[in-house]
């Protein structure tokens, strides 16, 4: 009996990872298409019908190219940091609120914070091990940025955890049966979205890969397979953050087709922001995190704690 349960968990995890990888492929295609139309051009439209096979041809090209590495790099760390980065972004998906116990465990939110905080090390090691000044600067920026915005992410989610009184993502589904959390905590939802942009190093917060001043940031020395893995990790994280936004703020009914439409729309918003906004200045990024988001999210946290205590006192 236990063996069958174990096999079910393993097979469902593999299916989930395969589906995420295919989704990442088509998310890159969507991004190139949307950016193309925003900039009044076509985007990929030659390989396959309307460019549908473009992501797969890109994958074949990247993984079949020769892997070259700098002679002065710390080779072991340089080689394994993209693999570690992709592993962490796929490990995040293990706390997706399925109804089988492998995924929807009771401390899913703690697991999410633990894994996402490890992602800093992958970027930092990738920047340091390349032994390039540009890569190191990109890595340092990414570490400071990610740590800063993790604080606001934790406080925003903690506010809602106090409200529902549980660390399981499934509880968000139960509590939003009649009303979405987005309706009465709209500022929190917007702050969460902006923090997700900063956490996944996306425009307008893509300082780790600031092409104009850092060539290509922490991944400047990576080519072929290593670059592809870093790319996959970034887009997998975008999809996961979109999924989490839907679970936490938009009802979270994962067994409904509407959930996946909402997920697609949030992913589209990541791309929309990239096509619309210019890059922030770095000091403004830190100012936004520590002087704007931190006080607001702390105030919301105290408000929700007070609200919970008030309702509990009414009950007892």
PDB file of C-alpha atoms in Angstrom:
ATOM      1  CA  UNK A   1       0.000   0.000   0.000  1.00  0.00           C
ATOM      2  CA  UNK A   2       2.767   2.434   0.997  1.00  0.00           C
ATOM      3  CA  UNK A   3       4.705   1.533  -2.168  1.00  0.00           C
ATOM      4  CA  UNK A   4       1.710   2.426  -4.347  1.00  0.00           C
ATOM      5  CA  UNK A   5       1.317   5.765  -2.528  1.00  0.00           C
ATOM      6  CA  UNK A   6       5.019   6.446  -2.981  1.00  0.00           C
ATOM      7  CA  UNK A   7       4.848   5.587  -6.703  1.00  0.00           C
ATOM      8  CA  UNK A   8       1.792   7.826  -7.133  1.00  0.00           C
ATOM      9  CA  UNK A   9       3.700  10.710  -5.556  1.00  0.00           C
ATOM     10  CA  UNK A  10       6.791  10.175  -7.722  1.00  0.00           C
ATOM     11  CA  UNK A  11       4.785   9.846 -10.962  1.00  0.00           C
ATOM     12  CA  UNK A  12       2.677  12.918 -10.193  1.00  0.00           C
ATOM     13  CA  UNK A  13       5.863  14.913  -9.410  1.00  0.00           C
ATOM     14  CA  UNK A  14       7.414  13.867 -12.727  1.00  0.00           C
ATOM     15  CA  UNK A  15       4.240  14.768 -14.624  1.00  0.00           C
ATOM     16  CA  UNK A  16       4.152  18.140 -12.873  1.00  0.00           C
ATOM     17  CA  UNK A  17       7.794  18.873 -13.789  1.00  0.00           C
ATOM     18  CA  UNK A  18       7.228  17.851 -17.438  1.00  0.00           C
ATOM     19  CA  UNK A  19       4.136  20.083 -17.628  1.00  0.00           C
ATOM     20  CA  UNK A  20       6.072  22.992 -16.066  1.00  0.00           C
ATOM     21  CA  UNK A  21       8.893  22.572 -18.607  1.00  0.00           C
ATOM     22  CA  UNK A  22       6.433  22.584 -21.532  1.00  0.00           C
ATOM     23  CA  UNK A  23       4.673  25.630 -20.006  1.00  0.00           C
ATOM     24  CA  UNK A  24       8.035  27.416 -19.720  1.00  0.00           C
ATOM     25  CA  UNK A  25       8.691  26.729 -23.433  1.00  0.00           C
ATOM     26  CA  UNK A  26       5.389  28.295 -24.463  1.00  0.00           C
ATOM     27  CA  UNK A  27       5.768  31.163 -21.951  1.00  0.00           C
ATOM     28  CA  UNK A  28       8.993  32.188 -23.721  1.00  0.00           C
ATOM     29  CA  UNK A  29       7.132  32.066 -27.045  1.00  0.00           C
ATOM     30  CA  UNK A  30       4.275  34.150 -25.581  1.00  0.00           C
ATOM     31  CA  UNK A  31       6.788  36.677 -24.257  1.00  0.00           C
ATOM     32  CA  UNK A  32       8.521  37.060 -27.627  1.00  0.00           C
ATOM     33  CA  UNK A  33       5.165  37.372 -29.409  1.00  0.00           C
ATOM     34  CA  UNK A  34       3.732  39.918 -26.943  1.00  0.00           C
ATOM     35  CA  UNK A  35       6.932  41.997 -26.902  1.00  0.00           C
ATOM     36  CA  UNK A  36       6.906  41.861 -30.694  1.00  0.00           C
ATOM     37  CA  UNK A  37       3.373  43.242 -30.935  1.00  0.00           C
ATOM     38  CA  UNK A  38       4.102  45.868 -28.230  1.00  0.00           C
ATOM     39  CA  UNK A  39       7.060  47.043 -30.357  1.00  0.00           C
ATOM     40  CA  UNK A  40       4.938  46.837 -33.583  1.00  0.00           C
ATOM     41  CA  UNK A  41       6.663  43.821 -35.124  1.00  0.00           C
ATOM     42  CA  UNK A  42       5.753  40.148 -35.542  1.00  0.00           C
ATOM     43  CA  UNK A  43       7.929  38.107 -33.190  1.00  0.00           C
ATOM     44  CA  UNK A  44       8.787  34.467 -34.040  1.00  0.00           C
ATOM     45  CA  UNK A  45       6.591  33.295 -36.938  1.00  0.00           C
ATOM     46  CA  UNK A  46       8.753  31.090 -39.186  1.00  0.00           C
ATOM     47  CA  UNK A  47       9.450  27.781 -37.349  1.00  0.00           C
ATOM     48  CA  UNK A  48       6.266  25.692 -37.414  1.00  0.00           C
ATOM     49  CA  UNK A  49       2.747  27.134 -37.600  1.00  0.00           C
ATOM     50  CA  UNK A  50       2.915  30.798 -36.367  1.00  0.00           C
ATOM     51  CA  UNK A  51       6.271  30.053 -34.725  1.00  0.00           C
ATOM     52  CA  UNK A  52       4.876  27.377 -32.359  1.00  0.00           C
ATOM     53  CA  UNK A  53       7.983  25.181 -32.681  1.00  0.00           C
ATOM     54  CA  UNK A  54      10.419  28.065 -32.059  1.00  0.00           C
ATOM     55  CA  UNK A  55      11.017  27.292 -28.317  1.00  0.00           C
ATOM     56  CA  UNK A  56      11.861  23.646 -29.104  1.00  0.00           C
ATOM     57  CA  UNK A  57      14.269  24.590 -31.911  1.00  0.00           C
ATOM     58  CA  UNK A  58      15.922  27.084 -29.529  1.00  0.00           C
ATOM     59  CA  UNK A  59      16.269  24.336 -26.903  1.00  0.00           C
ATOM     60  CA  UNK A  60      17.863  21.958 -29.422  1.00  0.00           C
ATOM     61  CA  UNK A  61      20.250  24.704 -30.550  1.00  0.00           C
ATOM     62  CA  UNK A  62      21.265  25.683 -26.990  1.00  0.00           C
ATOM     63  CA  UNK A  63      21.815  22.154 -25.681  1.00  0.00           C
ATOM     64  CA  UNK A  64      23.706  20.990 -28.790  1.00  0.00           C
ATOM     65  CA  UNK A  65      26.164  23.902 -28.761  1.00  0.00           C
ATOM     66  CA  UNK A  66      29.646  23.370 -27.337  1.00  0.00           C
ATOM     67  CA  UNK A  67      29.972  24.270 -23.650  1.00  0.00           C
ATOM     68  CA  UNK A  68      32.874  26.678 -23.176  1.00  0.00           C
ATOM     69  CA  UNK A  69      34.026  28.005 -19.818  1.00  0.00           C
ATOM     70  CA  UNK A  70      36.510  30.674 -18.671  1.00  0.00           C
ATOM     71  CA  UNK A  71      39.955  29.341 -17.768  1.00  0.00           C
ATOM     72  CA  UNK A  72      40.084  31.356 -14.539  1.00  0.00           C
ATOM     73  CA  UNK A  73      36.624  30.283 -13.342  1.00  0.00           C
ATOM     74  CA  UNK A  74      36.005  28.065 -10.310  1.00  0.00           C
ATOM     75  CA  UNK A  75      34.844  25.266 -12.556  1.00  0.00           C
ATOM     76  CA  UNK A  76      32.882  23.038 -10.121  1.00  0.00           C
ATOM     77  CA  UNK A  77      30.783  25.929  -8.782  1.00  0.00           C
ATOM     78  CA  UNK A  78      30.511  27.478 -12.244  1.00  0.00           C
ATOM     79  CA  UNK A  79      29.191  24.219 -13.696  1.00  0.00           C
ATOM     80  CA  UNK A  80      26.745  23.283 -10.929  1.00  0.00           C
ATOM     81  CA  UNK A  81      25.148  26.659 -10.071  1.00  0.00           C
ATOM     82  CA  UNK A  82      22.732  26.677 -13.101  1.00  0.00           C
ATOM     83  CA  UNK A  83      21.738  23.074 -12.272  1.00  0.00           C
ATOM     84  CA  UNK A  84      21.165  24.059  -8.623  1.00  0.00           C
ATOM     85  CA  UNK A  85      19.150  27.097  -9.764  1.00  0.00           C
ATOM     86  CA  UNK A  86      16.811  24.991 -11.940  1.00  0.00           C
ATOM     87  CA  UNK A  87      16.521  22.326  -9.221  1.00  0.00           C
ATOM     88  CA  UNK A  88      15.366  24.946  -6.691  1.00  0.00           C
ATOM     89  CA  UNK A  89      12.834  26.511  -9.062  1.00  0.00           C
ATOM     90  CA  UNK A  90      11.347  23.064  -9.784  1.00  0.00           C
ATOM     91  CA  UNK A  91      11.441  22.127  -6.084  1.00  0.00           C
ATOM     92  CA  UNK A  92       9.197  25.139  -5.439  1.00  0.00           C
ATOM     93  CA  UNK A  93       6.439  23.416  -7.410  1.00  0.00           C
ATOM     94  CA  UNK A  94       6.369  20.586  -4.861  1.00  0.00           C
ATOM     95  CA  UNK A  95       4.326  22.800  -2.525  1.00  0.00           C
ATOM     96  CA  UNK A  96       1.609  23.313  -5.154  1.00  0.00           C
ATOM     97  CA  UNK A  97      -1.666  22.602  -3.328  1.00  0.00           C
ATOM     98  CA  UNK A  98      -2.651  19.228  -4.760  1.00  0.00           C
ATOM     99  CA  UNK A  99      -4.920  17.042  -2.673  1.00  0.00           C
ATOM    100  CA  UNK A 100      -2.373  14.212  -2.500  1.00  0.00           C
ATOM    101  CA  UNK A 101      -0.251  14.494   0.618  1.00  0.00           C
ATOM    102  CA  UNK A 102       3.105  14.678  -1.189  1.00  0.00           C
ATOM    103  CA  UNK A 103       2.408  18.231  -2.290  1.00  0.00           C
ATOM    104  CA  UNK A 104      -0.137  19.784   0.053  1.00  0.00           C
ATOM    105  CA  UNK A 105       1.685  19.309   3.335  1.00  0.00           C
ATOM    106  CA  UNK A 106       0.682  21.316   6.389  1.00  0.00           C
ATOM    107  CA  UNK A 107       3.735  23.613   6.424  1.00  0.00           C
ATOM    108  CA  UNK A 108       3.704  24.413   2.692  1.00  0.00           C
ATOM    109  CA  UNK A 109       4.198  28.164   3.252  1.00  0.00           C
ATOM    110  CA  UNK A 110       7.304  27.563   5.426  1.00  0.00           C
ATOM    111  CA  UNK A 111       8.659  25.221   2.722  1.00  0.00           C
ATOM    112  CA  UNK A 112       8.051  27.917   0.080  1.00  0.00           C
ATOM    113  CA  UNK A 113      10.010  30.525   2.064  1.00  0.00           C
ATOM    114  CA  UNK A 114      12.852  28.075   2.758  1.00  0.00           C
ATOM    115  CA  UNK A 115      13.301  27.159  -0.918  1.00  0.00           C
ATOM    116  CA  UNK A 116      12.929  30.689  -2.280  1.00  0.00           C
ATOM    117  CA  UNK A 117      15.584  31.999   0.102  1.00  0.00           C
ATOM    118  CA  UNK A 118      18.019  29.364  -1.204  1.00  0.00           C
ATOM    119  CA  UNK A 119      17.671  30.778  -4.728  1.00  0.00           C
ATOM    120  CA  UNK A 120      19.919  33.675  -3.701  1.00  0.00           C
ATOM    121  CA  UNK A 121      22.887  31.322  -3.396  1.00  0.00           C
ATOM    122  CA  UNK A 122      22.530  30.014  -6.959  1.00  0.00           C
ATOM    123  CA  UNK A 123      22.748  33.535  -8.409  1.00  0.00           C
ATOM    124  CA  UNK A 124      25.529  34.559  -6.016  1.00  0.00           C
ATOM    125  CA  UNK A 125      27.662  31.500  -6.784  1.00  0.00           C
ATOM    126  CA  UNK A 126      27.038  31.856 -10.541  1.00  0.00           C
ATOM    127  CA  UNK A 127      28.269  35.452 -10.379  1.00  0.00           C
ATOM    128  CA  UNK A 128      31.274  34.711  -8.165  1.00  0.00           C
ATOM    129  CA  UNK A 129      32.480  31.498  -9.809  1.00  0.00           C
ATOM    130  CA  UNK A 130      32.669  33.054 -13.309  1.00  0.00           C
ATOM    131  CA  UNK A 131      35.574  35.209 -12.018  1.00  0.00           C
ATOM    132  CA  UNK A 132      34.332  38.194 -14.036  1.00  0.00           C
ATOM    133  CA  UNK A 133      33.841  41.667 -12.561  1.00  0.00           C
ATOM    134  CA  UNK A 134      30.557  42.185 -14.404  1.00  0.00           C
ATOM    135  CA  UNK A 135      29.191  38.827 -13.272  1.00  0.00           C
ATOM    136  CA  UNK A 136      30.236  39.480  -9.659  1.00  0.00           C
ATOM    137  CA  UNK A 137      28.555  42.898  -9.639  1.00  0.00           C
ATOM    138  CA  UNK A 138      25.376  41.386 -11.094  1.00  0.00           C
ATOM    139  CA  UNK A 139      25.409  38.633  -8.459  1.00  0.00           C
ATOM    140  CA  UNK A 140      25.890  41.125  -5.599  1.00  0.00           C
ATOM    141  CA  UNK A 141      23.033  43.288  -6.843  1.00  0.00           C
ATOM    142  CA  UNK A 142      20.764  40.266  -7.160  1.00  0.00           C
ATOM    143  CA  UNK A 143      21.545  39.103  -3.610  1.00  0.00           C
ATOM    144  CA  UNK A 144      20.799  42.508  -2.056  1.00  0.00           C
ATOM    145  CA  UNK A 145      17.624  42.873  -4.126  1.00  0.00           C
ATOM    146  CA  UNK A 146      16.293  39.375  -3.405  1.00  0.00           C
ATOM    147  CA  UNK A 147      16.945  39.591   0.342  1.00  0.00           C
ATOM    148  CA  UNK A 148      15.244  43.020   0.509  1.00  0.00           C
ATOM    149  CA  UNK A 149      12.079  41.928  -1.258  1.00  0.00           C
ATOM    150  CA  UNK A 150      11.862  38.598   0.577  1.00  0.00           C
ATOM    151  CA  UNK A 151      11.141  40.621   3.723  1.00  0.00           C
ATOM    152  CA  UNK A 152       8.038  42.196   2.181  1.00  0.00           C
ATOM    153  CA  UNK A 153       6.976  38.841   0.663  1.00  0.00           C
ATOM    154  CA  UNK A 154       7.165  37.161   4.084  1.00  0.00           C
ATOM    155  CA  UNK A 155       5.258  39.956   5.846  1.00  0.00           C
ATOM    156  CA  UNK A 156       2.487  40.071   3.203  1.00  0.00           C
ATOM    157  CA  UNK A 157       1.950  36.313   3.328  1.00  0.00           C
ATOM    158  CA  UNK A 158       2.241  36.300   7.116  1.00  0.00           C
ATOM    159  CA  UNK A 159      -0.629  38.817   7.344  1.00  0.00           C
ATOM    160  CA  UNK A 160      -2.900  36.399   5.495  1.00  0.00           C
ATOM    161  CA  UNK A 161      -1.552  33.431   7.480  1.00  0.00           C
ATOM    162  CA  UNK A 162      -2.665  35.171  10.693  1.00  0.00           C
ATOM    163  CA  UNK A 163      -6.070  35.678   9.114  1.00  0.00           C
ATOM    164  CA  UNK A 164      -6.607  32.046   8.069  1.00  0.00           C
ATOM    165  CA  UNK A 165      -4.619  30.540  10.977  1.00  0.00           C
ATOM    166  CA  UNK A 166      -2.844  27.862   8.914  1.00  0.00           C
ATOM    167  CA  UNK A 167       0.404  27.319   6.972  1.00  0.00           C
ATOM    168  CA  UNK A 168      -1.228  25.075   4.375  1.00  0.00           C
ATOM    169  CA  UNK A 169      -1.921  26.537   0.920  1.00  0.00           C
ATOM    170  CA  UNK A 170      -5.132  24.473   0.734  1.00  0.00           C
ATOM    171  CA  UNK A 171      -6.608  26.698   3.442  1.00  0.00           C
ATOM    172  CA  UNK A 172      -6.503  29.622   1.007  1.00  0.00           C
ATOM    173  CA  UNK A 173      -8.838  27.646  -1.264  1.00  0.00           C
ATOM    174  CA  UNK A 174     -11.282  27.028   1.594  1.00  0.00           C
ATOM    175  CA  UNK A 175     -11.254  30.610   2.903  1.00  0.00           C
ATOM    176  CA  UNK A 176     -11.852  32.189  -0.532  1.00  0.00           C
ATOM    177  CA  UNK A 177     -14.936  30.189  -1.393  1.00  0.00           C
ATOM    178  CA  UNK A 178     -17.211  33.259  -1.234  1.00  0.00           C
ATOM    179  CA  UNK A 179     -14.834  36.227  -1.561  1.00  0.00           C
ATOM    180  CA  UNK A 180     -11.318  36.647  -2.966  1.00  0.00           C
ATOM    181  CA  UNK A 181      -8.603  38.053  -0.709  1.00  0.00           C
ATOM    182  CA  UNK A 182      -7.812  40.461  -3.568  1.00  0.00           C
ATOM    183  CA  UNK A 183     -11.030  42.398  -2.851  1.00  0.00           C
ATOM    184  CA  UNK A 184     -10.290  43.440   0.747  1.00  0.00           C
ATOM    185  CA  UNK A 185      -6.476  43.439   0.574  1.00  0.00           C
ATOM    186  CA  UNK A 186      -5.908  45.040  -2.846  1.00  0.00           C
ATOM    187  CA  UNK A 187      -2.813  47.074  -1.783  1.00  0.00           C
ATOM    188  CA  UNK A 188      -1.240  43.870  -0.425  1.00  0.00           C
ATOM    189  CA  UNK A 189      -1.910  42.085  -3.723  1.00  0.00           C
ATOM    190  CA  UNK A 190      -0.258  44.889  -5.719  1.00  0.00           C
ATOM    191  CA  UNK A 191       2.739  44.906  -3.356  1.00  0.00           C
ATOM    192  CA  UNK A 192       2.971  41.117  -3.697  1.00  0.00           C
ATOM    193  CA  UNK A 193       3.003  41.413  -7.493  1.00  0.00           C
ATOM    194  CA  UNK A 194       5.758  44.059  -7.466  1.00  0.00           C
ATOM    195  CA  UNK A 195       7.759  41.993  -4.952  1.00  0.00           C
ATOM    196  CA  UNK A 196       7.398  38.962  -7.255  1.00  0.00           C
ATOM    197  CA  UNK A 197       8.815  41.029 -10.133  1.00  0.00           C
ATOM    198  CA  UNK A 198      11.803  41.959  -7.955  1.00  0.00           C
ATOM    199  CA  UNK A 199      12.191  38.417  -6.589  1.00  0.00           C
ATOM    200  CA  UNK A 200      12.339  36.861 -10.064  1.00  0.00           C
ATOM    201  CA  UNK A 201      14.721  39.587 -11.359  1.00  0.00           C
ATOM    202  CA  UNK A 202      12.228  40.800 -13.958  1.00  0.00           C
ATOM    203  CA  UNK A 203      11.920  44.215 -15.616  1.00  0.00           C
ATOM    204  CA  UNK A 204      11.798  46.908 -14.200  1.00  0.00           C
ATOM    205  CA  UNK A 205      13.948  45.312 -11.463  1.00  0.00           C
ATOM    206  CA  UNK A 206      16.350  43.285 -13.641  1.00  0.00           C
ATOM    207  CA  UNK A 207      19.528  44.751 -12.126  1.00  0.00           C
ATOM    208  CA  UNK A 208      21.212  41.351 -11.947  1.00  0.00           C
ATOM    209  CA  UNK A 209      21.139  41.287 -15.760  1.00  0.00           C
ATOM    210  CA  UNK A 210      21.411  45.024 -16.429  1.00  0.00           C
ATOM    211  CA  UNK A 211      22.529  44.805 -20.072  1.00  0.00           C
ATOM    212  CA  UNK A 212      23.227  48.525 -20.417  1.00  0.00           C
ATOM    213  CA  UNK A 213      25.787  48.643 -17.597  1.00  0.00           C
ATOM    214  CA  UNK A 214      26.703  45.026 -16.767  1.00  0.00           C
ATOM    215  CA  UNK A 215      26.892  43.435 -20.269  1.00  0.00           C
ATOM    216  CA  UNK A 216      24.557  40.622 -19.180  1.00  0.00           C
ATOM    217  CA  UNK A 217      25.077  40.464 -15.405  1.00  0.00           C
ATOM    218  CA  UNK A 218      25.674  37.280 -13.463  1.00  0.00           C
ATOM    219  CA  UNK A 219      25.146  35.001 -16.503  1.00  0.00           C
ATOM    220  CA  UNK A 220      27.552  36.860 -18.794  1.00  0.00           C
ATOM    221  CA  UNK A 221      30.071  33.978 -18.972  1.00  0.00           C
ATOM    222  CA  UNK A 222      27.443  31.270 -19.499  1.00  0.00           C
ATOM    223  CA  UNK A 223      26.708  29.781 -22.902  1.00  0.00           C
ATOM    224  CA  UNK A 224      24.794  26.829 -24.395  1.00  0.00           C
ATOM    225  CA  UNK A 225      23.377  24.467 -21.718  1.00  0.00           C
ATOM    226  CA  UNK A 226      24.320  26.572 -18.668  1.00  0.00           C
ATOM    227  CA  UNK A 227      22.570  29.643 -20.037  1.00  0.00           C
ATOM    228  CA  UNK A 228      19.530  27.538 -21.011  1.00  0.00           C
ATOM    229  CA  UNK A 229      19.226  26.167 -17.452  1.00  0.00           C
ATOM    230  CA  UNK A 230      19.387  29.671 -15.912  1.00  0.00           C
ATOM    231  CA  UNK A 231      16.758  30.798 -18.436  1.00  0.00           C
ATOM    232  CA  UNK A 232      14.497  27.821 -17.593  1.00  0.00           C
ATOM    233  CA  UNK A 233      14.856  28.501 -13.861  1.00  0.00           C
ATOM    234  CA  UNK A 234      13.807  32.143 -14.281  1.00  0.00           C
ATOM    235  CA  UNK A 235      10.695  31.346 -16.307  1.00  0.00           C
ATOM    236  CA  UNK A 236       9.734  28.439 -14.054  1.00  0.00           C
ATOM    237  CA  UNK A 237       9.866  30.871 -11.093  1.00  0.00           C
ATOM    238  CA  UNK A 238       7.663  33.348 -12.997  1.00  0.00           C
ATOM    239  CA  UNK A 239       5.041  30.654 -13.573  1.00  0.00           C
ATOM    240  CA  UNK A 240       5.220  29.565  -9.930  1.00  0.00           C
ATOM    241  CA  UNK A 241       4.808  33.135  -8.645  1.00  0.00           C
ATOM    242  CA  UNK A 242       1.809  33.570 -10.980  1.00  0.00           C
ATOM    243  CA  UNK A 243       0.314  30.342  -9.646  1.00  0.00           C
ATOM    244  CA  UNK A 244       0.907  31.500  -6.060  1.00  0.00           C
ATOM    245  CA  UNK A 245      -0.740  34.867  -6.752  1.00  0.00           C
ATOM    246  CA  UNK A 246      -3.836  33.012  -7.989  1.00  0.00           C
ATOM    247  CA  UNK A 247      -3.866  30.689  -4.949  1.00  0.00           C
ATOM    248  CA  UNK A 248      -3.383  33.471  -2.383  1.00  0.00           C
ATOM    249  CA  UNK A 249      -5.413  36.336  -3.855  1.00  0.00           C
ATOM    250  CA  UNK A 250      -7.634  35.064  -6.684  1.00  0.00           C
ATOM    251  CA  UNK A 251      -9.672  32.244  -5.176  1.00  0.00           C
ATOM    252  CA  UNK A 252      -7.147  29.438  -5.599  1.00  0.00           C
ATOM    253  CA  UNK A 253      -9.571  26.754  -6.824  1.00  0.00           C
ATOM    254  CA  UNK A 254      -6.904  24.640  -8.512  1.00  0.00           C
ATOM    255  CA  UNK A 255      -9.368  22.122  -9.988  1.00  0.00           C
ATOM    256  CA  UNK A 256     -11.103  24.754 -12.098  1.00  0.00           C
ATOM    257  CA  UNK A 257     -10.229  25.809 -15.667  1.00  0.00           C
ATOM    258  CA  UNK A 258     -10.682  29.435 -14.613  1.00  0.00           C
ATOM    259  CA  UNK A 259      -7.683  29.045 -12.259  1.00  0.00           C
ATOM    260  CA  UNK A 260      -5.379  28.345 -15.217  1.00  0.00           C
ATOM    261  CA  UNK A 261      -6.828  31.268 -17.186  1.00  0.00           C
ATOM    262  CA  UNK A 262      -6.074  33.528 -14.217  1.00  0.00           C
ATOM    263  CA  UNK A 263      -2.553  32.047 -14.017  1.00  0.00           C
ATOM    264  CA  UNK A 264      -2.026  32.803 -17.729  1.00  0.00           C
ATOM    265  CA  UNK A 265      -3.216  36.375 -17.242  1.00  0.00           C
ATOM    266  CA  UNK A 266      -0.807  37.004 -14.336  1.00  0.00           C
ATOM    267  CA  UNK A 267       2.055  35.548 -16.422  1.00  0.00           C
ATOM    268  CA  UNK A 268       0.998  37.868 -19.245  1.00  0.00           C
ATOM    269  CA  UNK A 269       1.196  40.792 -16.793  1.00  0.00           C
ATOM    270  CA  UNK A 270       4.862  39.926 -16.091  1.00  0.00           C
ATOM    271  CA  UNK A 271       5.504  40.252 -19.855  1.00  0.00           C
ATOM    272  CA  UNK A 272       3.318  43.355 -20.183  1.00  0.00           C
ATOM    273  CA  UNK A 273       5.343  45.119 -17.475  1.00  0.00           C
ATOM    274  CA  UNK A 274       8.564  44.196 -19.295  1.00  0.00           C
ATOM    275  CA  UNK A 275       7.299  45.685 -22.555  1.00  0.00           C
ATOM    276  CA  UNK A 276       6.058  48.893 -20.905  1.00  0.00           C
ATOM    277  CA  UNK A 277       8.331  50.064 -18.090  1.00  0.00           C
ATOM    278  CA  UNK A 278      11.986  51.183 -18.173  1.00  0.00           C
ATOM    279  CA  UNK A 279      14.496  49.892 -15.618  1.00  0.00           C
ATOM    280  CA  UNK A 280      14.425  51.427 -12.120  1.00  0.00           C
ATOM    281  CA  UNK A 281      17.419  53.117 -10.563  1.00  0.00           C
ATOM    282  CA  UNK A 282      19.073  50.842  -7.996  1.00  0.00           C
ATOM    283  CA  UNK A 283      18.800  53.206  -5.015  1.00  0.00           C
ATOM    284  CA  UNK A 284      15.093  53.712  -5.800  1.00  0.00           C
ATOM    285  CA  UNK A 285      14.618  49.932  -5.735  1.00  0.00           C
ATOM    286  CA  UNK A 286      16.037  49.733  -2.197  1.00  0.00           C
ATOM    287  CA  UNK A 287      14.107  52.833  -1.121  1.00  0.00           C
ATOM    288  CA  UNK A 288      10.871  51.217  -2.355  1.00  0.00           C
ATOM    289  CA  UNK A 289      11.564  47.999  -0.424  1.00  0.00           C
ATOM    290  CA  UNK A 290      12.668  49.409   2.925  1.00  0.00           C
ATOM    291  CA  UNK A 291      10.833  52.751   3.176  1.00  0.00           C
ATOM    292  CA  UNK A 292       7.560  51.986   1.391  1.00  0.00           C
ATOM    293  CA  UNK A 293       6.768  48.254   1.330  1.00  0.00           C
ATOM    294  CA  UNK A 294       8.137  47.398   4.788  1.00  0.00           C
ATOM    295  CA  UNK A 295       6.029  49.952   6.761  1.00  0.00           C
ATOM    296  CA  UNK A 296       2.847  49.244   4.771  1.00  0.00           C
ATOM    297  CA  UNK A 297       3.152  45.449   5.075  1.00  0.00           C
ATOM    298  CA  UNK A 298       3.941  45.748   8.821  1.00  0.00           C
ATOM    299  CA  UNK A 299       0.857  47.927   9.330  1.00  0.00           C
ATOM    300  CA  UNK A 300      -1.268  45.389   7.466  1.00  0.00           C
ATOM    301  CA  UNK A 301       0.219  42.614   9.604  1.00  0.00           C
ATOM    302  CA  UNK A 302      -0.737  44.414  12.841  1.00  0.00           C
ATOM    303  CA  UNK A 303      -4.184  45.184  11.410  1.00  0.00           C
ATOM    304  CA  UNK A 304      -4.864  41.525  10.558  1.00  0.00           C
ATOM    305  CA  UNK A 305      -3.540  40.325  13.942  1.00  0.00           C
ATOM    306  CA  UNK A 306      -5.837  42.841  15.685  1.00  0.00           C
ATOM    307  CA  UNK A 307      -8.756  41.767  13.494  1.00  0.00           C
ATOM    308  CA  UNK A 308      -8.168  38.096  14.355  1.00  0.00           C
ATOM    309  CA  UNK A 309      -7.940  38.814  18.104  1.00  0.00           C
ATOM    310  CA  UNK A 310     -11.120  40.933  17.925  1.00  0.00           C
ATOM    311  CA  UNK A 311     -13.151  38.173  16.242  1.00  0.00           C
ATOM    312  CA  UNK A 312     -11.768  35.526  18.613  1.00  0.00           C
ATOM    313  CA  UNK A 313     -12.785  37.659  21.594  1.00  0.00           C
ATOM    314  CA  UNK A 314     -16.310  37.916  20.139  1.00  0.00           C
ATOM    315  CA  UNK A 315     -16.490  34.111  19.828  1.00  0.00           C
ATOM    316  CA  UNK A 316     -15.270  33.351  23.336  1.00  0.00           C
TER     317      UNK A 316
END
